[in-house]
PDB file of C-alpha atoms in Angstrom:
ATOM      1  CA  MET A   1      49.901  45.229  15.639  1.00 45.00           C
ATOM      2  CA  ASP A   2      50.628  41.559  16.049  1.00 50.00           C
ATOM      3  CA  ALA A   3      49.214  39.032  13.606  1.00 50.00           C
ATOM      4  CA  PRO A   4      47.130  36.263  15.060  1.00 50.00           C
ATOM      5  CA  GLY A   5      49.096  33.090  15.503  1.00 49.00           C
ATOM      6  CA  PRO A   6      49.289  30.028  17.678  1.00 50.00           C
ATOM      7  CA  GLY A   7      50.590  31.972  20.654  1.00 49.00           C
ATOM      8  CA  ASN A   8      48.716  35.188  19.993  1.00 51.00           C
ATOM      9  CA  GLU A   9      45.160  34.492  18.928  1.00 50.00           C
ATOM     10  CA  ALA A  10      42.863  37.422  18.451  1.00 50.00           C
ATOM     11  CA  GLY A  11      39.204  36.749  18.881  1.00 50.00           C
ATOM     12  CA  ALA A  12      36.140  38.887  18.536  1.00 53.00           C
ATOM     13  CA  ASP A  13      36.193  39.831  22.224  1.00 55.00           C
ATOM     14  CA  GLY A  14      39.623  41.408  22.277  1.00 59.00           C
ATOM     15  CA  GLY A  15      42.215  38.706  22.002  1.00 64.00           C
ATOM     16  CA  HIS A  16      40.597  35.645  23.605  1.00 72.00           C
ATOM     17  CA  ASP A  17      39.801  32.468  21.731  1.00 72.00           C
ATOM     18  CA  ILE A  18      36.097  31.671  22.160  1.00 80.00           C
ATOM     19  CA  THR A  19      35.983  28.135  20.729  1.00 81.00           C
ATOM     20  CA  ASN A  20      34.433  25.457  22.886  1.00 80.00           C
ATOM     21  CA  GLU A  21      36.763  22.656  23.778  1.00 80.00           C
ATOM     22  CA  THR A  22      35.735  19.248  24.967  1.00 76.00           C
ATOM     23  CA  PRO A  23      36.568  18.771  28.645  1.00 78.00           C
ATOM     24  CA  ALA A  24      39.498  16.490  29.383  1.00 78.00           C
ATOM     25  CA  PHE A  25      37.494  13.971  31.445  1.00 74.00           C
ATOM     26  CA  VAL A  26      35.237  13.296  28.415  1.00 76.00           C
ATOM     27  CA  TRP A  27      38.284  12.501  26.321  1.00 75.00           C
ATOM     28  CA  GLU A  28      39.973  10.417  28.990  1.00 78.00           C
ATOM     29  CA  TYR A  29      37.055   8.459  30.430  1.00 76.00           C
ATOM     30  CA  LEU A  30      34.464   8.272  27.635  1.00 80.00           C
ATOM     31  CA  TYR A  31      35.872   8.838  24.172  1.00 82.00           C
ATOM     32  CA  PHE A  32      39.198   6.976  24.280  1.00 85.00           C
ATOM     33  CA  PRO A  33      37.860   3.865  26.049  1.00 84.00           C
ATOM     34  CA  ALA A  34      34.926   3.648  23.626  1.00 85.00           C
ATOM     35  CA  ILE A  35      37.153   4.037  20.572  1.00 87.00           C
ATOM     36  CA  SER A  36      39.685   1.517  21.834  1.00 88.00           C
ATOM     37  CA  PHE A  37      36.886  -0.952  22.657  1.00 88.00           C
ATOM     38  CA  LEU A  38      35.443  -0.633  19.145  1.00 87.00           C
ATOM     39  CA  LYS A  39      38.905  -0.982  17.606  1.00 89.00           C
ATOM     40  CA  GLN A  40      39.527  -4.136  19.561  1.00 91.00           C
ATOM     41  CA  TYR A  41      36.060  -5.772  19.536  1.00 90.00           C
ATOM     42  CA  GLY A  42      34.170  -4.007  16.699  1.00 89.00           C
ATOM     43  CA  TRP A  43      33.647  -7.058  14.509  1.00 91.00           C
ATOM     44  CA  PHE A  44      32.455  -9.066  17.485  1.00 93.00           C
ATOM     45  CA  VAL A  45      29.932  -6.340  18.322  1.00 91.00           C
ATOM     46  CA  ILE A  46      28.589  -6.322  14.751  1.00 93.00           C
ATOM     47  CA  LEU A  47      28.442 -10.120  14.646  1.00 95.00           C
ATOM     48  CA  GLY A  48      26.683 -10.164  18.022  1.00 95.00           C
ATOM     49  CA  LEU A  49      24.069  -7.663  16.815  1.00 95.00           C
ATOM     50  CA  ILE A  50      23.411  -9.773  13.723  1.00 96.00           C
ATOM     51  CA  VAL A  51      23.031 -12.946  15.813  1.00 97.00           C
ATOM     52  CA  ILE A  52      20.728 -11.201  18.300  1.00 97.00           C
ATOM     53  CA  THR A  53      18.561  -9.861  15.458  1.00 96.00           C
ATOM     54  CA  PHE A  54      18.364 -13.300  13.848  1.00 96.00           C
ATOM     55  CA  LEU A  55      17.473 -14.987  17.139  1.00 96.00           C
ATOM     56  CA  TRP A  56      14.873 -12.321  17.952  1.00 95.00           C
ATOM     57  CA  HIS A  57      13.070 -12.973  14.661  1.00 95.00           C
ATOM     58  CA  LYS A  58      13.164 -16.716  15.329  1.00 95.00           C
ATOM     59  CA  ILE A  59      12.011 -16.482  18.952  1.00 95.00           C
ATOM     60  CA  LYS A  60       9.424 -13.702  18.553  1.00 96.00           C
ATOM     61  CA  PRO A  61       6.540 -15.927  17.244  1.00 95.00           C
ATOM     62  CA  HIS A  62       7.107 -18.455  20.020  1.00 95.00           C
ATOM     63  CA  LEU A  63       7.232 -15.685  22.605  1.00 95.00           C
ATOM     64  CA  GLN A  64       3.981 -14.171  21.322  1.00 96.00           C
ATOM     65  CA  GLN A  65       2.320 -17.590  21.358  1.00 96.00           C
ATOM     66  CA  TRP A  66       3.484 -18.187  24.922  1.00 96.00           C
ATOM     67  CA  LEU A  67       2.216 -14.760  26.059  1.00 96.00           C
ATOM     68  CA  LYS A  68      -1.153 -15.419  24.390  1.00 96.00           C
ATOM     69  CA  LYS A  69      -1.366 -18.764  26.138  1.00 95.00           C
ATOM     70  CA  ILE A  70      -0.714 -17.074  29.491  1.00 95.00           C
ATOM     71  CA  GLU A  71      -3.377 -14.438  28.733  1.00 93.00           C
ATOM     72  CA  ASP A  72      -5.890 -17.132  27.751  1.00 91.00           C
ATOM     73  CA  GLN A  73      -5.131 -19.006  30.952  1.00 92.00           C
ATOM     74  CA  LYS A  74      -5.760 -15.855  33.018  1.00 89.00           C
ATOM     75  CA  GLU A  75      -9.041 -15.263  31.194  1.00 86.00           C
ATOM     76  CA  TYR A  76     -10.095 -18.862  31.739  1.00 85.00           C
ATOM     77  CA  THR A  77      -9.423 -18.655  35.467  1.00 87.00           C
ATOM     78  CA  ARG A  78     -11.302 -15.343  35.655  1.00 83.00           C
ATOM     79  CA  TYR A  79     -14.367 -16.879  33.973  1.00 80.00           C
ATOM     80  CA  LYS A  80     -14.031 -20.030  36.041  1.00 81.00           C
ATOM     81  CA  ASP A  81     -14.090 -17.954  39.241  1.00 83.00           C
ATOM     82  CA  ASP A  82     -17.011 -15.785  38.049  1.00 84.00           C
ATOM     83  CA  PRO A  83     -19.530 -17.702  35.882  1.00 82.00           C
ATOM     84  CA  ASP A  84     -21.820 -14.643  35.728  1.00 85.00           C
ATOM     85  CA  LEU A  85     -19.097 -12.757  33.863  1.00 84.00           C
ATOM     86  CA  ALA A  86     -18.929 -15.533  31.266  1.00 82.00           C
ATOM     87  CA  GLN A  87     -22.713 -15.531  30.955  1.00 87.00           C
ATOM     88  CA  ARG A  88     -22.832 -11.745  30.467  1.00 89.00           C
ATOM     89  CA  ARG A  89     -20.131 -11.916  27.816  1.00 87.00           C
ATOM     90  CA  PHE A  90     -21.932 -14.724  26.025  1.00 89.00           C
ATOM     91  CA  GLU A  91     -25.207 -12.751  26.059  1.00 94.00           C
ATOM     92  CA  ALA A  92     -23.469  -9.637  24.727  1.00 94.00           C
ATOM     93  CA  MET A  93     -21.952 -11.660  21.883  1.00 95.00           C
ATOM     94  CA  GLU A  94     -25.347 -13.176  21.062  1.00 96.00           C
ATOM     95  CA  LYS A  95     -26.955  -9.721  21.083  1.00 96.00           C
ATOM     96  CA  SER A  96     -24.358  -8.308  18.693  1.00 96.00           C
ATOM     97  CA  ARG A  97     -24.690 -11.339  16.403  1.00 97.00           C
ATOM     98  CA  LYS A  98     -28.453 -10.925  16.380  1.00 97.00           C
ATOM     99  CA  ALA A  99     -28.151  -7.218  15.507  1.00 97.00           C
ATOM    100  CA  LEU A 100     -25.752  -7.989  12.659  1.00 96.00           C
ATOM    101  CA  GLN A 101     -28.056 -10.732  11.378  1.00 97.00           C
ATOM    102  CA  GLU A 102     -31.058  -8.370  11.431  1.00 97.00           C
ATOM    103  CA  GLN A 103     -29.080  -5.767   9.505  1.00 97.00           C
ATOM    104  CA  LEU A 104     -28.075  -8.392   6.948  1.00 96.00           C
ATOM    105  CA  ASP A 105     -31.704  -9.531   6.622  1.00 96.00           C
ATOM    106  CA  ARG A 106     -32.846  -5.944   5.983  1.00 97.00           C
ATOM    107  CA  GLN A 107     -30.201  -5.521   3.300  1.00 97.00           C
ATOM    108  CA  ALA A 108     -31.260  -8.801   1.692  1.00 97.00           C
ATOM    109  CA  GLU A 109     -34.914  -7.676   1.652  1.00 97.00           C
ATOM    110  CA  VAL A 110     -33.987  -4.379  -0.018  1.00 97.00           C
ATOM    111  CA  TYR A 111     -31.905  -6.248  -2.578  1.00 97.00           C
ATOM    112  CA  THR A 112     -34.701  -8.708  -3.411  1.00 97.00           C
ATOM    113  CA  GLU A 113     -37.182  -5.822  -3.771  1.00 97.00           C
ATOM    114  CA  LYS A 114     -34.856  -4.081  -6.219  1.00 97.00           C
ATOM    115  CA  GLN A 115     -34.416  -7.298  -8.168  1.00 97.00           C
ATOM    116  CA  LYS A 116     -38.208  -7.758  -8.343  1.00 97.00           C
ATOM    117  CA  GLU A 117     -38.613  -4.183  -9.616  1.00 97.00           C
ATOM    118  CA  ILE A 118     -35.978  -4.755 -12.294  1.00 97.00           C
ATOM    119  CA  GLU A 119     -37.636  -8.002 -13.373  1.00 97.00           C
ATOM    120  CA  GLU A 120     -41.041  -6.270 -13.489  1.00 97.00           C
ATOM    121  CA  LYS A 121     -39.620  -3.479 -15.682  1.00 96.00           C
ATOM    122  CA  LYS A 122     -38.116  -6.048 -18.042  1.00 95.00           C
ATOM    123  CA  ARG A 123     -41.433  -7.903 -18.202  1.00 96.00           C
ATOM    124  CA  GLN A 124     -43.345  -4.672 -18.947  1.00 94.00           C
ATOM    125  CA  LEU A 125     -40.832  -3.792 -21.672  1.00 91.00           C
ATOM    126  CA  LYS A 126     -41.279  -7.197 -23.297  1.00 91.00           C
ATOM    127  CA  ILE A 127     -45.085  -6.797 -23.193  1.00 91.00           C
ATOM    128  CA  GLN A 128     -44.813  -3.333 -24.749  1.00 90.00           C
ATOM    129  CA  ASP A 129     -42.479  -4.631 -27.459  1.00 87.00           C
ATOM    130  CA  TRP A 130     -44.885  -7.454 -28.266  1.00 88.00           C
ATOM    131  CA  ASP A 131     -47.836  -5.021 -28.462  1.00 88.00           C
ATOM    132  CA  ASN A 132     -45.813  -2.778 -30.805  1.00 86.00           C
ATOM    133  CA  HIS A 133     -45.031  -5.814 -32.933  1.00 85.00           C
ATOM    134  CA  LEU A 134     -48.707  -6.750 -33.165  1.00 86.00           C
ATOM    135  CA  GLN A 135     -49.614  -3.166 -34.183  1.00 86.00           C
ATOM    136  CA  GLY A 136     -47.011  -3.254 -36.939  1.00 83.00           C
ATOM    137  CA  LYS A 137     -44.676  -0.727 -35.396  1.00 80.00           C
ATOM    138  CA  GLY A 138     -41.759  -3.119 -35.376  1.00 72.00           C
ATOM    139  CA  TYR A 139     -40.607  -5.671 -32.879  1.00 65.00           C
ATOM    140  CA  ARG A 140     -38.062  -3.592 -30.970  1.00 65.00           C
ATOM    141  CA  SER A 141     -36.958  -0.003 -31.006  1.00 57.00           C
ATOM    142  CA  LYS A 142     -33.598   0.460 -32.650  1.00 61.00           C
ATOM    143  CA  VAL A 143     -32.867   3.642 -30.699  1.00 62.00           C
ATOM    144  CA  LYS A 144     -31.146   3.109 -27.400  1.00 64.00           C
ATOM    145  CA  PRO A 145     -32.438   5.102 -24.457  1.00 63.00           C
ATOM    146  CA  GLY A 146     -30.429   8.269 -23.951  1.00 65.00           C
ATOM    147  CA  GLN A 147     -29.428   8.443 -27.610  1.00 61.00           C
ATOM    148  CA  PRO A 148     -30.709  11.521 -29.530  1.00 59.00           C
ATOM    149  CA  THR A 149     -33.284  10.638 -32.187  1.00 57.00           C
ATOM    150  CA  ASP A 150     -32.905  13.754 -34.366  1.00 59.00           C
ATOM    151  CA  MET A 151     -29.902  13.886 -36.619  1.00 56.00           C
ATOM    152  CA  GLU A 152     -29.859  17.694 -36.392  1.00 52.00           C
ATOM    153  CA  ASN A 153     -28.978  17.524 -32.703  1.00 60.00           C
ATOM    154  CA  GLN A 154     -25.755  15.741 -33.456  1.00 62.00           C
ATOM    155  CA  GLN A 155     -22.857  18.042 -34.158  1.00 68.00           C
ATOM    156  CA  PRO A 156     -20.080  16.879 -36.451  1.00 67.00           C
ATOM    157  CA  LYS A 157     -16.985  15.897 -34.586  1.00 70.00           C
ATOM    158  CA  PRO A 158     -13.913  17.976 -35.381  1.00 70.00           C
ATOM    159  CA  LYS A 159     -11.388  16.090 -37.443  1.00 71.00           C
ATOM    160  CA  LYS A 160      -8.280  15.064 -35.627  1.00 71.00           C
ATOM    161  CA  LYS A 161      -5.169  16.926 -36.664  1.00 68.00           C
ATOM    162  CA  ASN A 162      -2.732  14.723 -38.526  1.00 61.00           C
ATOM    163  CA  VAL A 163       0.335  14.401 -36.339  1.00 64.00           C
ATOM    164  CA  TYR A 164       3.463  13.171 -38.069  1.00 68.00           C
ATOM    165  CA  ARG A 165       5.541  12.890 -34.947  1.00 62.00           C
ATOM    166  CA  THR A 166       4.525  12.257 -31.386  1.00 64.00           C
ATOM    167  CA  SER A 167       5.556  14.659 -28.677  1.00 68.00           C
ATOM    168  CA  ASP A 168       8.045  12.158 -27.266  1.00 69.00           C
ATOM    169  CA  TYR A 169      10.004  11.997 -30.527  1.00 66.00           C
ATOM    170  CA  ASN A 170      13.737  12.366 -30.091  1.00 67.00           C
ATOM    171  CA  PRO A 171      16.003  12.045 -33.159  1.00 67.00           C
ATOM    172  CA  LEU A 172      18.927  11.001 -30.956  1.00 72.00           C
ATOM    173  CA  MET A 173      17.134   7.864 -29.817  1.00 69.00           C
ATOM    174  CA  GLY A 174      17.864   6.043 -33.058  1.00 64.00           C
ATOM    175  CA  SER A 175      15.441   4.242 -35.309  1.00 63.00           C
ATOM    176  CA  SER A 176      12.178   3.232 -33.760  1.00 59.00           C
ATOM    177  CA  SER A 177      11.784   0.134 -35.885  1.00 63.00           C
ATOM    178  CA  GLY A 178      12.839  -2.042 -32.991  1.00 62.00           C
ATOM    179  CA  THR A 179      15.675  -3.730 -34.840  1.00 63.00           C
ATOM    180  CA  THR A 180      19.133  -3.672 -33.394  1.00 64.00           C
ATOM    181  CA  PHE A 181      22.386  -5.384 -34.192  1.00 68.00           C
ATOM    182  CA  ARG A 182      22.557  -8.904 -32.884  1.00 73.00           C
ATOM    183  CA  PRO A 183      25.734 -10.916 -33.165  1.00 75.00           C
ATOM    184  CA  PRO A 184      25.483 -14.350 -34.770  1.00 78.00           C
ATOM    185  CA  ARG A 185      25.031 -17.376 -32.569  1.00 78.00           C
ATOM    186  CA  ARG A 186      28.168 -18.956 -31.290  1.00 78.00           C
ATOM    187  CA  GLY A 187      28.014 -22.551 -32.093  1.00 71.00           C
ATOM    188  CA  GLY A 188      30.484 -25.335 -32.041  1.00 67.00           C
ATOM    189  CA  ALA A 189      31.470 -27.371 -35.018  1.00 66.00           C
ATOM    190  CA  GLY A 190      28.507 -28.618 -36.985  1.00 60.00           C
ATOM    191  CA  GLY A 191      28.023 -32.277 -36.457  1.00 58.00           C
ATOM    192  CA  GLY A 192      27.054 -34.402 -39.302  1.00 52.00           C
TER     193      GLY A 192
END
Protein backbone atom coordinates (compact mmCIF):
# COMPACT_ATOMS: atom_id res chain seq x y z
CA MET A 1 0.00 0.00 0.00
CA ASP A 2 1.35 3.39 -0.94
CA ALA A 3 1.82 6.07 1.69
CA PRO A 4 0.06 9.34 1.10
CA GLY A 5 2.34 11.93 -0.38
CA PRO A 6 2.29 14.95 -2.63
CA GLY A 7 1.63 12.88 -5.73
CA ASN A 8 -0.48 10.21 -4.09
CA GLU A 9 -2.92 11.72 -1.63
CA ALA A 10 -5.41 9.44 0.01
CA GLY A 11 -8.59 11.03 1.17
CA ALA A 12 -11.61 9.71 2.97
CA ASP A 13 -13.42 8.96 -0.29
CA GLY A 14 -10.87 6.58 -1.72
CA GLY A 15 -7.85 8.53 -2.80
CA HIS A 16 -9.20 11.96 -3.75
CA ASP A 17 -8.29 15.15 -1.94
CA ILE A 18 -11.48 16.87 -0.76
CA THR A 19 -10.08 20.25 0.32
CA ASN A 20 -11.71 23.33 -1.13
CA GLU A 21 -9.41 25.49 -3.14
CA THR A 22 -9.99 29.10 -4.00
CA PRO A 23 -10.77 29.52 -7.69
CA ALA A 24 -8.01 31.03 -9.80
CA PHE A 25 -10.03 34.06 -10.95
CA VAL A 26 -10.48 35.14 -7.29
CA TRP A 27 -6.73 35.05 -6.80
CA GLU A 28 -5.94 36.77 -10.08
CA TYR A 29 -8.61 39.46 -10.23
CA LEU A 30 -9.57 40.16 -6.61
CA TYR A 31 -6.97 39.10 -4.08
CA PHE A 32 -3.69 40.07 -5.76
CA PRO A 33 -4.86 43.50 -6.98
CA ALA A 34 -6.28 44.33 -3.54
CA ILE A 35 -3.10 43.25 -1.75
CA SER A 36 -0.86 45.11 -4.17
CA PHE A 37 -3.03 48.24 -3.86
CA LEU A 38 -2.81 48.13 -0.05
CA LYS A 39 0.94 47.53 -0.21
CA GLN A 40 1.39 50.52 -2.46
CA TYR A 41 -1.19 52.97 -1.04
CA GLY A 42 -2.00 51.60 2.46
CA TRP A 43 -0.74 54.58 4.44
CA PHE A 44 -2.59 56.96 2.15
CA VAL A 45 -5.81 54.99 2.69
CA ILE A 46 -5.40 55.15 6.48
CA LEU A 47 -4.55 58.85 6.37
CA GLY A 48 -7.55 59.49 4.11
CA LEU A 49 -9.89 57.67 6.51
CA ILE A 50 -8.57 59.73 9.43
CA VAL A 51 -9.05 62.99 7.49
CA ILE A 52 -12.56 62.00 6.40
CA THR A 53 -13.51 61.11 9.99
CA PHE A 54 -12.13 64.42 11.27
CA LEU A 55 -13.93 66.42 8.59
CA TRP A 56 -17.19 64.53 9.19
CA HIS A 57 -17.14 65.46 12.88
CA LYS A 58 -16.43 69.09 11.98
CA ILE A 59 -19.08 69.32 9.25
CA LYS A 60 -21.82 67.26 10.94
CA PRO A 61 -23.19 70.07 13.22
CA HIS A 62 -23.31 72.50 10.30
CA LEU A 63 -25.02 69.91 8.12
CA GLN A 64 -27.63 69.20 10.80
CA GLN A 65 -28.24 72.93 11.26
CA TRP A 66 -28.66 73.38 7.51
CA LEU A 67 -31.10 70.43 7.29
CA LYS A 68 -33.11 71.84 10.21
CA LYS A 69 -33.24 75.21 8.50
CA ILE A 70 -34.57 73.56 5.33
CA GLU A 71 -37.18 71.65 7.36
CA ASP A 72 -38.26 74.84 9.15
CA GLN A 73 -38.56 76.61 5.81
CA LYS A 74 -40.78 73.81 4.46
CA GLU A 75 -42.96 73.98 7.57
CA TYR A 76 -43.23 77.75 7.29
CA THR A 77 -44.34 77.55 3.67
CA ARG A 78 -46.86 74.83 4.56
CA TYR A 79 -48.39 77.00 7.30
CA LYS A 80 -48.24 80.06 5.07
CA ASP A 81 -50.21 78.22 2.38
CA ASP A 82 -52.73 76.79 4.88
CA PRO A 83 -53.49 79.18 7.79
CA ASP A 84 -56.14 76.79 9.14
CA LEU A 85 -53.43 74.20 9.75
CA ALA A 86 -51.46 76.72 11.81
CA GLN A 87 -54.60 77.65 13.75
CA ARG A 88 -55.41 74.00 14.50
CA ARG A 89 -51.87 73.36 15.69
CA PHE A 90 -51.95 76.45 17.88
CA GLU A 91 -55.27 75.36 19.42
CA ALA A 92 -53.95 71.85 20.08
CA MET A 93 -50.89 73.30 21.82
CA GLU A 94 -53.09 75.58 23.93
CA LYS A 95 -55.33 72.64 24.86
CA SER A 96 -52.38 70.51 25.97
CA ARG A 97 -50.92 73.42 27.95
CA LYS A 98 -54.26 73.96 29.65
CA ALA A 99 -54.52 70.26 30.56
CA LEU A 100 -51.00 70.27 32.01
CA GLN A 101 -51.76 73.44 33.97
CA GLU A 102 -54.95 71.91 35.41
CA GLN A 103 -53.03 68.81 36.45
CA LEU A 104 -50.39 70.98 38.12
CA ASP A 105 -53.11 72.98 39.92
CA ARG A 106 -54.69 69.76 41.24
CA GLN A 107 -51.33 68.57 42.52
CA ALA A 108 -50.73 71.93 44.19
CA GLU A 109 -54.14 71.76 45.91
CA VAL A 110 -53.41 68.26 47.23
CA TYR A 111 -50.03 69.43 48.48
CA THR A 112 -51.47 72.47 50.28
CA GLU A 113 -54.17 70.28 51.89
CA LYS A 114 -51.50 67.90 53.19
CA GLN A 115 -49.48 70.81 54.52
CA LYS A 116 -52.56 72.20 56.30
CA GLU A 117 -53.23 68.79 57.87
CA ILE A 118 -49.63 68.56 59.08
CA GLU A 119 -49.79 72.06 60.55
CA GLU A 120 -53.11 71.23 62.26
CA LYS A 121 -51.60 68.08 63.80
CA LYS A 122 -48.63 70.08 65.08
CA ARG A 123 -50.97 72.69 66.54
CA GLN A 124 -53.08 70.01 68.27
CA LEU A 125 -49.93 68.41 69.68
CA LYS A 126 -48.76 71.74 71.09
CA ILE A 127 -52.19 72.31 72.69
CA GLN A 128 -52.12 68.82 74.21
CA ASP A 129 -48.59 69.36 75.53
CA TRP A 130 -49.62 72.66 77.11
CA ASP A 131 -52.68 71.04 78.74
CA ASN A 132 -50.45 68.25 80.12
CA HIS A 133 -48.10 70.90 81.47
CA LEU A 134 -50.94 72.71 83.22
CA GLN A 135 -52.15 69.42 84.78
CA GLY A 136 -48.67 68.73 86.11
CA LYS A 137 -47.95 65.77 83.88
CA GLY A 138 -44.85 67.36 82.42
CA TYR A 139 -44.33 69.65 79.50
CA ARG A 140 -43.49 67.09 76.82
CA SER A 141 -43.39 63.34 76.62
CA LYS A 142 -39.88 61.98 76.66
CA VAL A 143 -40.89 58.81 74.81
CA LYS A 144 -40.73 59.04 71.07
CA PRO A 145 -43.63 57.58 69.13
CA GLY A 146 -42.89 54.03 68.02
CA GLN A 147 -40.45 53.45 70.88
CA PRO A 148 -41.47 50.70 73.38
CA THR A 149 -42.31 52.08 76.82
CA ASP A 150 -41.78 48.87 78.83
CA MET A 151 -38.23 47.89 79.55
CA GLU A 152 -39.22 44.20 79.59
CA ASN A 153 -40.04 44.32 75.89
CA GLN A 154 -36.49 45.20 75.03
CA GLN A 155 -34.24 42.22 74.55
CA PRO A 156 -30.55 42.54 75.31
CA LYS A 157 -28.46 42.80 72.21
CA PRO A 158 -25.96 39.98 71.73
CA LYS A 159 -22.41 41.08 72.34
CA LYS A 160 -20.28 41.38 69.28
CA LYS A 161 -17.59 38.75 68.98
CA ASN A 162 -14.12 40.18 69.43
CA VAL A 163 -12.36 39.83 66.11
CA TYR A 164 -8.60 40.15 66.20
CA ARG A 165 -8.11 40.05 62.47
CA THR A 166 -10.40 41.08 59.68
CA SER A 167 -11.29 38.62 56.97
CA ASP A 168 -9.15 40.48 54.44
CA TYR A 169 -5.98 40.00 56.50
CA ASN A 170 -3.04 38.73 54.50
CA PRO A 171 0.35 38.33 56.23
CA LEU A 172 2.16 38.71 52.91
CA MET A 173 0.87 42.24 52.45
CA GLY A 174 3.38 43.67 54.91
CA SER A 175 2.72 45.92 57.86
CA SER A 176 -0.53 47.78 57.82
CA SER A 177 0.82 50.78 59.68
CA GLY A 178 0.99 52.75 56.47
CA THR A 179 4.66 53.59 56.77
CA THR A 180 7.00 52.73 53.97
CA PHE A 181 10.58 53.54 53.14
CA ARG A 182 11.01 56.96 51.64
CA PRO A 183 14.37 58.09 50.36
CA PRO A 184 15.70 61.40 51.67
CA ARG A 185 15.08 64.55 49.68
CA ARG A 186 17.62 65.35 47.05
CA GLY A 187 18.72 68.82 47.59
CA GLY A 188 21.51 70.90 46.26
CA ALA A 189 24.17 72.49 48.36
CA GLY A 190 22.78 74.34 51.33
CA GLY A 191 23.03 78.03 50.81
CA GLY A 192 23.96 80.19 53.63
